[in-house]
Amino acid sequence: RMPAPLPAADRRHRASAAFSLSFLSLVFSITAFSSSYWCEGTRKVAKPFCTGGSKGDLCIRFNSPDANNSQAVQYIWETGDDKFVERKFHAGIWYSCEEMINEEGEKCRSFISLTPASDRGVLWLSIVAELLYVILLLTGNILMSVEMCYYSSVIDGLKINAFSAVVTVLAGLLGMVAHMMYTTVFQMTVNLGPEDWRPHTWDYGWSYCLAWASFACCMAAAVTTINKYTKTILEFKHKRKKLERSLKIKYKFPDH
């Protein structure tokens, strides 16, 4: 008797799971790559002089009513940290932004221009690796979607499955290297960057967490794809053995 056909529904479920994880990874990576919240923190900035009718704790007052008088003697009664104000900032791969004092909005600068010259090569490698990571993820998504919609031949589906698994694994490795290189560059910029940018306190932001979540989803998609490929091959081998066994029995005891 011929063996039962391969469980196509099970293969489709596993293909759908791999595609969903890969698509989620692609969305996470694009969102993180285009945002500027990889790192967040505060900077200590000296308080500006109060001008006009401005008052409050965010500026330093003169003892003379005539603020434009160059002979005015400045008395700063604040001591220690009271001379400074903390400004929030956030930085990503492309640019760094910090809030304005006594004004609304943010002032942004290119993060590449802030990076020490000796580390800019590593930052550009990180950017190229991130771009390749996104491109390979997109390629893997296209291959997985083609596999899900292409059922005329199981063998052709296996070939597409194997290629998408290789592409997804390569994407995950590139993503991991890119994230680690950016982490190194940012820490070097904190220590050796411009004086007017160096943060007082900082931590990793939601974009950084999203980038690593993208890497986790990418590797989960790769494992699911490889598992699907391996399981399908094992099913083929098992059914081939069953077929050979049934043919041996048939030729050993032919029907009369």
PDB file of C-alpha atoms in Angstrom:
ATOM      1  CA  ARG A   1       0.000   0.000   0.000  1.00  0.00           C
ATOM      2  CA  MET A   2       1.283   3.513  -0.865  1.00  0.00           C
ATOM      3  CA  PRO A   3       2.148   5.756   2.123  1.00  0.00           C
ATOM      4  CA  ALA A   4      -0.066   8.676   3.114  1.00  0.00           C
ATOM      5  CA  PRO A   5       0.751  12.036   1.515  1.00  0.00           C
ATOM      6  CA  LEU A   6       2.950  14.598   3.275  1.00  0.00           C
ATOM      7  CA  PRO A   7       1.069  16.792   5.777  1.00  0.00           C
ATOM      8  CA  ALA A   8       0.834  19.946   3.646  1.00  0.00           C
ATOM      9  CA  ALA A   9      -1.235  21.797   6.272  1.00  0.00           C
ATOM     10  CA  ASP A  10       1.493  21.307   8.873  1.00  0.00           C
ATOM     11  CA  ARG A  11       4.120  22.624   6.463  1.00  0.00           C
ATOM     12  CA  ARG A  12       1.994  25.668   5.735  1.00  0.00           C
ATOM     13  CA  HIS A  13       1.580  26.417   9.449  1.00  0.00           C
ATOM     14  CA  ARG A  14       5.340  26.273   9.975  1.00  0.00           C
ATOM     15  CA  ALA A  15       5.946  28.432   6.880  1.00  0.00           C
ATOM     16  CA  SER A  16       3.424  30.974   8.164  1.00  0.00           C
ATOM     17  CA  ALA A  17       5.130  31.074  11.573  1.00  0.00           C
ATOM     18  CA  ALA A  18       8.554  31.637   9.979  1.00  0.00           C
ATOM     19  CA  PHE A  19       7.171  34.353   7.673  1.00  0.00           C
ATOM     20  CA  SER A  20       5.428  36.138  10.582  1.00  0.00           C
ATOM     21  CA  LEU A  21       8.637  36.182  12.661  1.00  0.00           C
ATOM     22  CA  SER A  22      10.714  37.368   9.704  1.00  0.00           C
ATOM     23  CA  PHE A  23       8.207  40.103   8.826  1.00  0.00           C
ATOM     24  CA  LEU A  24       8.124  41.269  12.463  1.00  0.00           C
ATOM     25  CA  SER A  25      11.919  41.367  12.450  1.00  0.00           C
ATOM     26  CA  LEU A  26      11.892  43.481   9.276  1.00  0.00           C
ATOM     27  CA  VAL A  27       9.412  45.995  10.743  1.00  0.00           C
ATOM     28  CA  PHE A  28      11.411  46.265  13.980  1.00  0.00           C
ATOM     29  CA  SER A  29      14.713  46.747  12.141  1.00  0.00           C
ATOM     30  CA  ILE A  30      13.395  49.491   9.824  1.00  0.00           C
ATOM     31  CA  THR A  31      11.780  51.330  12.759  1.00  0.00           C
ATOM     32  CA  ALA A  32      14.947  51.159  14.860  1.00  0.00           C
ATOM     33  CA  PHE A  33      17.251  52.070  11.958  1.00  0.00           C
ATOM     34  CA  SER A  34      15.295  55.227  11.106  1.00  0.00           C
ATOM     35  CA  SER A  35      14.796  56.455  14.702  1.00  0.00           C
ATOM     36  CA  SER A  36      17.111  58.413  17.011  1.00  0.00           C
ATOM     37  CA  TYR A  37      16.325  56.781  20.358  1.00  0.00           C
ATOM     38  CA  TRP A  38      19.075  54.168  20.500  1.00  0.00           C
ATOM     39  CA  CYS A  39      20.508  55.978  23.528  1.00  0.00           C
ATOM     40  CA  GLU A  40      18.881  58.506  25.856  1.00  0.00           C
ATOM     41  CA  GLY A  41      20.187  60.567  28.754  1.00  0.00           C
ATOM     42  CA  THR A  42      20.908  64.027  30.124  1.00  0.00           C
ATOM     43  CA  ARG A  43      23.612  66.649  29.658  1.00  0.00           C
ATOM     44  CA  LYS A  44      24.755  69.232  32.207  1.00  0.00           C
ATOM     45  CA  VAL A  45      24.704  72.692  30.644  1.00  0.00           C
ATOM     46  CA  ALA A  46      25.686  76.006  32.258  1.00  0.00           C
ATOM     47  CA  LYS A  47      22.679  78.256  32.824  1.00  0.00           C
ATOM     48  CA  PRO A  48      22.459  81.191  30.395  1.00  0.00           C
ATOM     49  CA  PHE A  49      22.121  84.793  31.599  1.00  0.00           C
ATOM     50  CA  CYS A  50      18.568  86.060  32.070  1.00  0.00           C
ATOM     51  CA  THR A  51      17.676  88.576  29.356  1.00  0.00           C
ATOM     52  CA  GLY A  52      14.697  90.895  29.151  1.00  0.00           C
ATOM     53  CA  GLY A  53      11.836  89.815  31.342  1.00  0.00           C
ATOM     54  CA  SER A  54      12.928  86.176  31.604  1.00  0.00           C
ATOM     55  CA  LYS A  55      12.947  84.812  35.125  1.00  0.00           C
ATOM     56  CA  GLY A  56      13.065  81.491  36.824  1.00  0.00           C
ATOM     57  CA  ASP A  57      15.539  78.812  37.739  1.00  0.00           C
ATOM     58  CA  LEU A  58      16.780  78.188  34.189  1.00  0.00           C
ATOM     59  CA  CYS A  59      18.875  81.360  33.896  1.00  0.00           C
ATOM     60  CA  ILE A  60      21.309  83.460  35.976  1.00  0.00           C
ATOM     61  CA  ARG A  61      20.117  86.931  37.070  1.00  0.00           C
ATOM     62  CA  PHE A  62      22.186  90.136  37.177  1.00  0.00           C
ATOM     63  CA  ASN A  63      22.249  92.419  40.204  1.00  0.00           C
ATOM     64  CA  SER A  64      21.775  95.438  37.925  1.00  0.00           C
ATOM     65  CA  PRO A  65      18.412  96.298  36.353  1.00  0.00           C
ATOM     66  CA  ASP A  66      20.290  97.267  33.194  1.00  0.00           C
ATOM     67  CA  ALA A  67      21.265  93.864  31.771  1.00  0.00           C
ATOM     68  CA  ASN A  68      22.965  95.500  28.777  1.00  0.00           C
ATOM     69  CA  ASN A  69      25.368  97.462  30.969  1.00  0.00           C
ATOM     70  CA  SER A  70      28.822  95.989  30.367  1.00  0.00           C
ATOM     71  CA  GLN A  71      30.010  97.380  33.721  1.00  0.00           C
ATOM     72  CA  ALA A  72      27.355  95.421  35.613  1.00  0.00           C
ATOM     73  CA  VAL A  73      28.831  93.185  38.246  1.00  0.00           C
ATOM     74  CA  GLN A  74      27.494  89.668  38.050  1.00  0.00           C
ATOM     75  CA  TYR A  75      26.714  87.926  41.321  1.00  0.00           C
ATOM     76  CA  ILE A  76      26.019  84.230  41.048  1.00  0.00           C
ATOM     77  CA  TRP A  77      24.517  83.138  44.344  1.00  0.00           C
ATOM     78  CA  GLU A  78      24.091  79.578  43.195  1.00  0.00           C
ATOM     79  CA  THR A  79      26.768  77.119  44.187  1.00  0.00           C
ATOM     80  CA  GLY A  80      27.778  73.702  42.885  1.00  0.00           C
ATOM     81  CA  ASP A  81      25.218  72.012  40.659  1.00  0.00           C
ATOM     82  CA  ASP A  82      22.869  75.002  40.864  1.00  0.00           C
ATOM     83  CA  LYS A  83      24.965  76.696  38.209  1.00  0.00           C
ATOM     84  CA  PHE A  84      23.944  74.031  35.750  1.00  0.00           C
ATOM     85  CA  VAL A  85      20.732  72.725  34.267  1.00  0.00           C
ATOM     86  CA  GLU A  86      20.129  69.249  32.867  1.00  0.00           C
ATOM     87  CA  ARG A  87      18.964  68.864  29.301  1.00  0.00           C
ATOM     88  CA  LYS A  88      17.567  65.621  27.920  1.00  0.00           C
ATOM     89  CA  PHE A  89      19.055  64.208  24.737  1.00  0.00           C
ATOM     90  CA  HIS A  90      18.590  61.174  22.509  1.00  0.00           C
ATOM     91  CA  ALA A  91      20.867  59.784  19.826  1.00  0.00           C
ATOM     92  CA  GLY A  92      20.618  57.246  17.026  1.00  0.00           C
ATOM     93  CA  ILE A  93      22.705  56.067  14.124  1.00  0.00           C
ATOM     94  CA  TRP A  94      22.011  59.153  12.026  1.00  0.00           C
ATOM     95  CA  TYR A  95      21.614  62.115  14.387  1.00  0.00           C
ATOM     96  CA  SER A  96      21.564  63.302  18.011  1.00  0.00           C
ATOM     97  CA  CYS A  97      18.962  65.722  19.397  1.00  0.00           C
ATOM     98  CA  GLU A  98      18.741  67.645  22.679  1.00  0.00           C
ATOM     99  CA  GLU A  99      16.072  69.921  24.111  1.00  0.00           C
ATOM    100  CA  MET A 100      16.502  73.694  24.104  1.00  0.00           C
ATOM    101  CA  ILE A 101      16.719  75.816  27.267  1.00  0.00           C
ATOM    102  CA  ASN A 102      13.865  78.329  27.692  1.00  0.00           C
ATOM    103  CA  GLU A 103      12.618  77.387  24.222  1.00  0.00           C
ATOM    104  CA  GLU A 104      10.394  74.749  22.731  1.00  0.00           C
ATOM    105  CA  GLY A 105      11.669  72.113  20.354  1.00  0.00           C
ATOM    106  CA  GLU A 106      14.982  70.338  19.917  1.00  0.00           C
ATOM    107  CA  LYS A 107      18.359  71.033  18.362  1.00  0.00           C
ATOM    108  CA  CYS A 108      19.700  68.138  16.281  1.00  0.00           C
ATOM    109  CA  ARG A 109      23.188  67.361  14.989  1.00  0.00           C
ATOM    110  CA  SER A 110      24.553  64.609  12.788  1.00  0.00           C
ATOM    111  CA  PHE A 111      25.838  61.783  14.957  1.00  0.00           C
ATOM    112  CA  ILE A 112      28.516  61.002  12.359  1.00  0.00           C
ATOM    113  CA  SER A 113      30.016  64.488  12.869  1.00  0.00           C
ATOM    114  CA  LEU A 114      30.128  63.904  16.649  1.00  0.00           C
ATOM    115  CA  THR A 115      31.974  60.587  16.367  1.00  0.00           C
ATOM    116  CA  PRO A 116      35.772  60.716  16.846  1.00  0.00           C
ATOM    117  CA  ALA A 117      37.627  60.547  13.526  1.00  0.00           C
ATOM    118  CA  SER A 118      39.305  57.275  14.525  1.00  0.00           C
ATOM    119  CA  ASP A 119      35.896  55.581  14.993  1.00  0.00           C
ATOM    120  CA  ARG A 120      34.009  56.897  11.974  1.00  0.00           C
ATOM    121  CA  GLY A 121      35.128  53.951   9.873  1.00  0.00           C
ATOM    122  CA  VAL A 122      33.554  51.562  12.378  1.00  0.00           C
ATOM    123  CA  LEU A 123      30.347  53.638  12.383  1.00  0.00           C
ATOM    124  CA  TRP A 124      30.143  53.489   8.577  1.00  0.00           C
ATOM    125  CA  LEU A 125      30.675  49.720   8.720  1.00  0.00           C
ATOM    126  CA  SER A 126      27.836  49.548  11.227  1.00  0.00           C
ATOM    127  CA  ILE A 127      25.562  51.555   8.898  1.00  0.00           C
ATOM    128  CA  VAL A 128      26.441  49.347   5.899  1.00  0.00           C
ATOM    129  CA  ALA A 129      25.845  46.206   7.987  1.00  0.00           C
ATOM    130  CA  GLU A 130      22.460  47.560   9.132  1.00  0.00           C
ATOM    131  CA  LEU A 131      21.457  48.272   5.514  1.00  0.00           C
ATOM    132  CA  LEU A 132      22.513  44.784   4.421  1.00  0.00           C
ATOM    133  CA  TYR A 133      20.619  43.370   7.395  1.00  0.00           C
ATOM    134  CA  VAL A 134      17.411  45.076   6.236  1.00  0.00           C
ATOM    135  CA  ILE A 135      17.975  44.011   2.594  1.00  0.00           C
ATOM    136  CA  LEU A 136      18.567  40.359   3.546  1.00  0.00           C
ATOM    137  CA  LEU A 137      15.514  40.374   5.812  1.00  0.00           C
ATOM    138  CA  LEU A 138      13.429  41.738   2.934  1.00  0.00           C
ATOM    139  CA  THR A 139      14.838  39.046   0.616  1.00  0.00           C
ATOM    140  CA  GLY A 140      14.028  36.351   3.176  1.00  0.00           C
ATOM    141  CA  ASN A 141      10.458  37.679   3.502  1.00  0.00           C
ATOM    142  CA  ILE A 142       9.967  37.577  -0.277  1.00  0.00           C
ATOM    143  CA  LEU A 143      11.289  34.003  -0.496  1.00  0.00           C
ATOM    144  CA  MET A 144       9.074  32.845   2.372  1.00  0.00           C
ATOM    145  CA  SER A 145       6.000  34.458   0.836  1.00  0.00           C
ATOM    146  CA  VAL A 146       6.787  32.780  -2.514  1.00  0.00           C
ATOM    147  CA  GLU A 147       7.157  29.432  -0.750  1.00  0.00           C
ATOM    148  CA  MET A 148       3.817  29.881   1.031  1.00  0.00           C
ATOM    149  CA  CYS A 149       2.006  30.570  -2.256  1.00  0.00           C
ATOM    150  CA  TYR A 150       3.836  27.988  -4.368  1.00  0.00           C
ATOM    151  CA  TYR A 151       2.565  24.454  -3.839  1.00  0.00           C
ATOM    152  CA  SER A 152       2.942  22.831  -7.287  1.00  0.00           C
ATOM    153  CA  SER A 153       6.115  20.969  -6.300  1.00  0.00           C
ATOM    154  CA  VAL A 154       7.354  20.003  -2.844  1.00  0.00           C
ATOM    155  CA  ILE A 155      10.935  19.732  -4.143  1.00  0.00           C
ATOM    156  CA  ASP A 156      10.891  23.316  -5.460  1.00  0.00           C
ATOM    157  CA  GLY A 157       9.409  24.423  -2.148  1.00  0.00           C
ATOM    158  CA  LEU A 158      12.279  22.737  -0.312  1.00  0.00           C
ATOM    159  CA  LYS A 159      14.833  24.556  -2.472  1.00  0.00           C
ATOM    160  CA  ILE A 160      13.217  27.918  -1.721  1.00  0.00           C
ATOM    161  CA  ASN A 161      12.996  26.947   1.943  1.00  0.00           C
ATOM    162  CA  ALA A 162      16.717  26.134   2.121  1.00  0.00           C
ATOM    163  CA  PHE A 163      17.707  29.394   0.405  1.00  0.00           C
ATOM    164  CA  SER A 164      15.464  31.507   2.677  1.00  0.00           C
ATOM    165  CA  ALA A 165      16.976  29.778   5.736  1.00  0.00           C
ATOM    166  CA  VAL A 166      20.523  30.664   4.602  1.00  0.00           C
ATOM    167  CA  VAL A 167      19.539  34.280   3.852  1.00  0.00           C
ATOM    168  CA  THR A 168      17.817  34.686   7.225  1.00  0.00           C
ATOM    169  CA  VAL A 169      20.788  33.269   9.151  1.00  0.00           C
ATOM    170  CA  LEU A 170      23.165  35.623   7.313  1.00  0.00           C
ATOM    171  CA  ALA A 171      20.835  38.540   8.091  1.00  0.00           C
ATOM    172  CA  GLY A 172      20.852  37.657  11.792  1.00  0.00           C
ATOM    173  CA  LEU A 173      24.661  37.507  11.915  1.00  0.00           C
ATOM    174  CA  LEU A 174      24.965  40.870  10.144  1.00  0.00           C
ATOM    175  CA  GLY A 175      22.407  42.437  12.474  1.00  0.00           C
ATOM    176  CA  MET A 176      24.254  41.219  15.560  1.00  0.00           C
ATOM    177  CA  VAL A 177      27.592  42.589  14.285  1.00  0.00           C
ATOM    178  CA  ALA A 178      25.998  45.938  13.326  1.00  0.00           C
ATOM    179  CA  HIS A 179      24.366  46.428  16.746  1.00  0.00           C
ATOM    180  CA  MET A 180      27.583  45.556  18.577  1.00  0.00           C
ATOM    181  CA  MET A 181      29.661  47.927  16.415  1.00  0.00           C
ATOM    182  CA  TYR A 182      27.248  50.805  17.058  1.00  0.00           C
ATOM    183  CA  THR A 183      27.379  50.112  20.809  1.00  0.00           C
ATOM    184  CA  THR A 184      31.184  50.332  20.714  1.00  0.00           C
ATOM    185  CA  VAL A 185      31.152  53.548  18.664  1.00  0.00           C
ATOM    186  CA  PHE A 186      28.635  55.235  20.974  1.00  0.00           C
ATOM    187  CA  GLN A 187      30.659  54.392  24.087  1.00  0.00           C
ATOM    188  CA  MET A 188      33.814  55.767  22.436  1.00  0.00           C
ATOM    189  CA  THR A 189      31.920  58.937  21.467  1.00  0.00           C
ATOM    190  CA  VAL A 190      30.774  59.390  25.069  1.00  0.00           C
ATOM    191  CA  ASN A 191      34.403  59.274  26.231  1.00  0.00           C
ATOM    192  CA  LEU A 192      36.140  61.096  23.349  1.00  0.00           C
ATOM    193  CA  GLY A 193      33.383  63.107  21.657  1.00  0.00           C
ATOM    194  CA  PRO A 194      32.993  66.913  21.665  1.00  0.00           C
ATOM    195  CA  GLU A 195      32.835  68.634  25.047  1.00  0.00           C
ATOM    196  CA  ASP A 196      29.548  70.324  24.161  1.00  0.00           C
ATOM    197  CA  TRP A 197      27.889  66.950  23.560  1.00  0.00           C
ATOM    198  CA  ARG A 198      29.205  64.487  26.153  1.00  0.00           C
ATOM    199  CA  PRO A 199      26.325  63.227  28.299  1.00  0.00           C
ATOM    200  CA  HIS A 200      26.239  63.363  32.085  1.00  0.00           C
ATOM    201  CA  THR A 201      24.040  60.258  32.381  1.00  0.00           C
ATOM    202  CA  TRP A 202      22.818  57.943  29.621  1.00  0.00           C
ATOM    203  CA  ASP A 203      21.220  54.572  28.981  1.00  0.00           C
ATOM    204  CA  TYR A 204      19.982  52.572  26.012  1.00  0.00           C
ATOM    205  CA  GLY A 205      16.614  53.614  24.600  1.00  0.00           C
ATOM    206  CA  TRP A 206      13.636  51.850  23.072  1.00  0.00           C
ATOM    207  CA  SER A 207      15.132  51.824  19.546  1.00  0.00           C
ATOM    208  CA  TYR A 208      18.150  49.884  20.800  1.00  0.00           C
ATOM    209  CA  CYS A 209      15.858  47.344  22.490  1.00  0.00           C
ATOM    210  CA  LEU A 210      13.784  47.162  19.288  1.00  0.00           C
ATOM    211  CA  ALA A 211      16.917  46.464  17.229  1.00  0.00           C
ATOM    212  CA  TRP A 212      17.840  43.502  19.440  1.00  0.00           C
ATOM    213  CA  ALA A 213      14.210  42.314  19.423  1.00  0.00           C
ATOM    214  CA  SER A 214      14.472  42.350  15.614  1.00  0.00           C
ATOM    215  CA  PHE A 215      17.607  40.191  15.850  1.00  0.00           C
ATOM    216  CA  ALA A 216      15.808  37.739  18.188  1.00  0.00           C
ATOM    217  CA  CYS A 217      12.836  37.458  15.798  1.00  0.00           C
ATOM    218  CA  CYS A 218      15.212  36.991  12.860  1.00  0.00           C
ATOM    219  CA  MET A 219      17.020  34.098  14.536  1.00  0.00           C
ATOM    220  CA  ALA A 220      13.703  32.557  15.628  1.00  0.00           C
ATOM    221  CA  ALA A 221      12.523  32.736  11.998  1.00  0.00           C
ATOM    222  CA  ALA A 222      15.782  31.112  10.850  1.00  0.00           C
ATOM    223  CA  VAL A 223      15.430  28.285  13.389  1.00  0.00           C
ATOM    224  CA  THR A 224      11.785  27.735  12.388  1.00  0.00           C
ATOM    225  CA  THR A 225      12.733  27.639   8.687  1.00  0.00           C
ATOM    226  CA  ILE A 226      15.616  25.199   9.245  1.00  0.00           C
ATOM    227  CA  ASN A 227      13.387  23.046  11.452  1.00  0.00           C
ATOM    228  CA  LYS A 228      10.743  22.968   8.710  1.00  0.00           C
ATOM    229  CA  TYR A 229      13.335  21.982   6.097  1.00  0.00           C
ATOM    230  CA  THR A 230      14.861  19.257   8.305  1.00  0.00           C
ATOM    231  CA  LYS A 231      11.490  17.841   9.284  1.00  0.00           C
ATOM    232  CA  THR A 232      10.339  17.693   5.662  1.00  0.00           C
ATOM    233  CA  ILE A 233      13.542  15.872   4.625  1.00  0.00           C
ATOM    234  CA  LEU A 234      13.113  13.379   7.487  1.00  0.00           C
ATOM    235  CA  GLU A 235       9.495  12.815   6.431  1.00  0.00           C
ATOM    236  CA  PHE A 236      10.657  12.079   2.893  1.00  0.00           C
ATOM    237  CA  LYS A 237      13.284   9.598   4.124  1.00  0.00           C
ATOM    238  CA  HIS A 238      10.801   7.895   6.432  1.00  0.00           C
ATOM    239  CA  LYS A 239       8.170   7.543   3.717  1.00  0.00           C
ATOM    240  CA  ARG A 240      10.778   6.341   1.250  1.00  0.00           C
ATOM    241  CA  LYS A 241      11.793   3.560   3.650  1.00  0.00           C
ATOM    242  CA  LYS A 242       8.141   2.621   4.129  1.00  0.00           C
ATOM    243  CA  LEU A 243       7.653   2.522   0.372  1.00  0.00           C
ATOM    244  CA  GLU A 244      10.750   0.338  -0.142  1.00  0.00           C
ATOM    245  CA  ARG A 245       9.597  -1.986   2.628  1.00  0.00           C
ATOM    246  CA  SER A 246       6.118  -2.309   1.117  1.00  0.00           C
ATOM    247  CA  LEU A 247       7.586  -3.008  -2.348  1.00  0.00           C
ATOM    248  CA  LYS A 248       9.842  -5.731  -0.930  1.00  0.00           C
ATOM    249  CA  ILE A 249       6.844  -7.376   0.726  1.00  0.00           C
ATOM    250  CA  LYS A 250       4.829  -7.087  -2.485  1.00  0.00           C
ATOM    251  CA  TYR A 251       7.532  -8.786  -4.599  1.00  0.00           C
ATOM    252  CA  LYS A 252       8.208 -11.383  -1.925  1.00  0.00           C
ATOM    253  CA  PHE A 253       4.519 -12.333  -1.661  1.00  0.00           C
ATOM    254  CA  PRO A 254       2.961 -11.473  -5.043  1.00  0.00           C
ATOM    255  CA  ASP A 255      -0.812 -11.505  -5.372  1.00  0.00           C
ATOM    256  CA  HIS A 256      -2.181 -14.602  -7.086  1.00  0.00           C
TER     257      HIS A 256
END
